[in-house]
């Protein structure tokens, strides 16, 4: 007989015959779907009044109000006026993302054009 051990161990009946019943048993036993094959679980949606092609699961708001993403992206951040001491405390004791840690050795407020050292001689 022309049957080899390889053919017996690694049989691929689903591609050769094209029989849907054989393919269904193979999928059920091996959970192996064909490339791009959709899982069909055999639910009877129409008995519950659900059309699976147009129904979407999850919460869908009835009206587009102030909770939509576009509204949140367009919102202006609220600005609060606080005392300078409070802002300095927050700057010293809270870590800021992407900025070096402030250890408090700054020595007070300086103008932006401040430089260390002697001025150059003319």
PDB file of N, CA and C in Angstrom, residues 39-48 50 52 57:
ATOM      1  N   UNK A  39     -14.561  33.247  12.727  1.00  0.00           N
ATOM      2  CA  UNK A  39     -15.147  32.316  13.692  1.00  0.00           C
ATOM      3  C   UNK A  39     -16.659  32.438  13.641  1.00  0.00           C
ATOM      4  N   UNK A  40     -17.315  31.349  13.433  1.00  0.00           N
ATOM      5  CA  UNK A  40     -18.780  31.316  13.469  1.00  0.00           C
ATOM      6  C   UNK A  40     -19.164  30.405  14.621  1.00  0.00           C
ATOM      7  N   UNK A  41     -19.726  30.988  15.660  1.00  0.00           N
ATOM      8  CA  UNK A  41     -20.028  30.213  16.857  1.00  0.00           C
ATOM      9  C   UNK A  41     -21.412  29.589  16.825  1.00  0.00           C
ATOM     10  N   UNK A  42     -22.183  29.873  15.818  1.00  0.00           N
ATOM     11  CA  UNK A  42     -23.486  29.232  15.675  1.00  0.00           C
ATOM     12  C   UNK A  42     -24.577  29.843  16.547  1.00  0.00           C
ATOM     13  N   UNK A  43     -24.429  31.119  16.936  1.00  0.00           N
ATOM     14  CA  UNK A  43     -25.460  31.773  17.733  1.00  0.00           C
ATOM     15  C   UNK A  43     -26.669  32.075  16.859  1.00  0.00           C
ATOM     16  N   UNK A  44     -27.842  31.993  17.457  1.00  0.00           N
ATOM     17  CA  UNK A  44     -29.076  32.317  16.745  1.00  0.00           C
ATOM     18  C   UNK A  44     -29.488  33.739  17.140  1.00  0.00           C
ATOM     19  N   UNK A  45     -28.913  34.731  16.445  1.00  0.00           N
ATOM     20  CA  UNK A  45     -29.154  36.125  16.789  1.00  0.00           C
ATOM     21  C   UNK A  45     -30.565  36.571  16.421  1.00  0.00           C
ATOM     22  N   UNK A  46     -31.087  36.066  15.337  1.00  0.00           N
ATOM     23  CA  UNK A  46     -32.388  36.549  14.870  1.00  0.00           C
ATOM     24  C   UNK A  46     -33.521  36.183  15.822  1.00  0.00           C
ATOM     25  N   UNK A  47     -33.360  35.107  16.596  1.00  0.00           N
ATOM     26  CA  UNK A  47     -34.410  34.754  17.555  1.00  0.00           C
ATOM     27  C   UNK A  47     -34.484  35.772  18.690  1.00  0.00           C
ATOM     28  N   UNK A  48     -33.390  36.511  18.926  1.00  0.00           N
ATOM     29  CA  UNK A  48     -33.377  37.556  19.946  1.00  0.00           C
ATOM     30  C   UNK A  48     -33.604  38.944  19.369  1.00  0.00           C
ATOM     31  N   UNK A  50     -31.743  40.450  17.029  1.00  0.00           N
ATOM     32  CA  UNK A  50     -30.480  41.149  16.791  1.00  0.00           C
ATOM     33  C   UNK A  50     -29.993  40.801  15.388  1.00  0.00           C
ATOM     34  N   UNK A  52     -26.827  40.707  13.318  1.00  0.00           N
ATOM     35  CA  UNK A  52     -25.388  40.784  13.597  1.00  0.00           C
ATOM     36  C   UNK A  52     -24.607  41.667  12.634  1.00  0.00           C
ATOM     37  N   UNK A  57     -22.230  45.979  20.039  1.00  0.00           N
ATOM     38  CA  UNK A  57     -22.287  45.784  21.473  1.00  0.00           C
ATOM     39  C   UNK A  57     -21.656  46.976  22.180  1.00  0.00           C
TER      40      UNK A  57
END
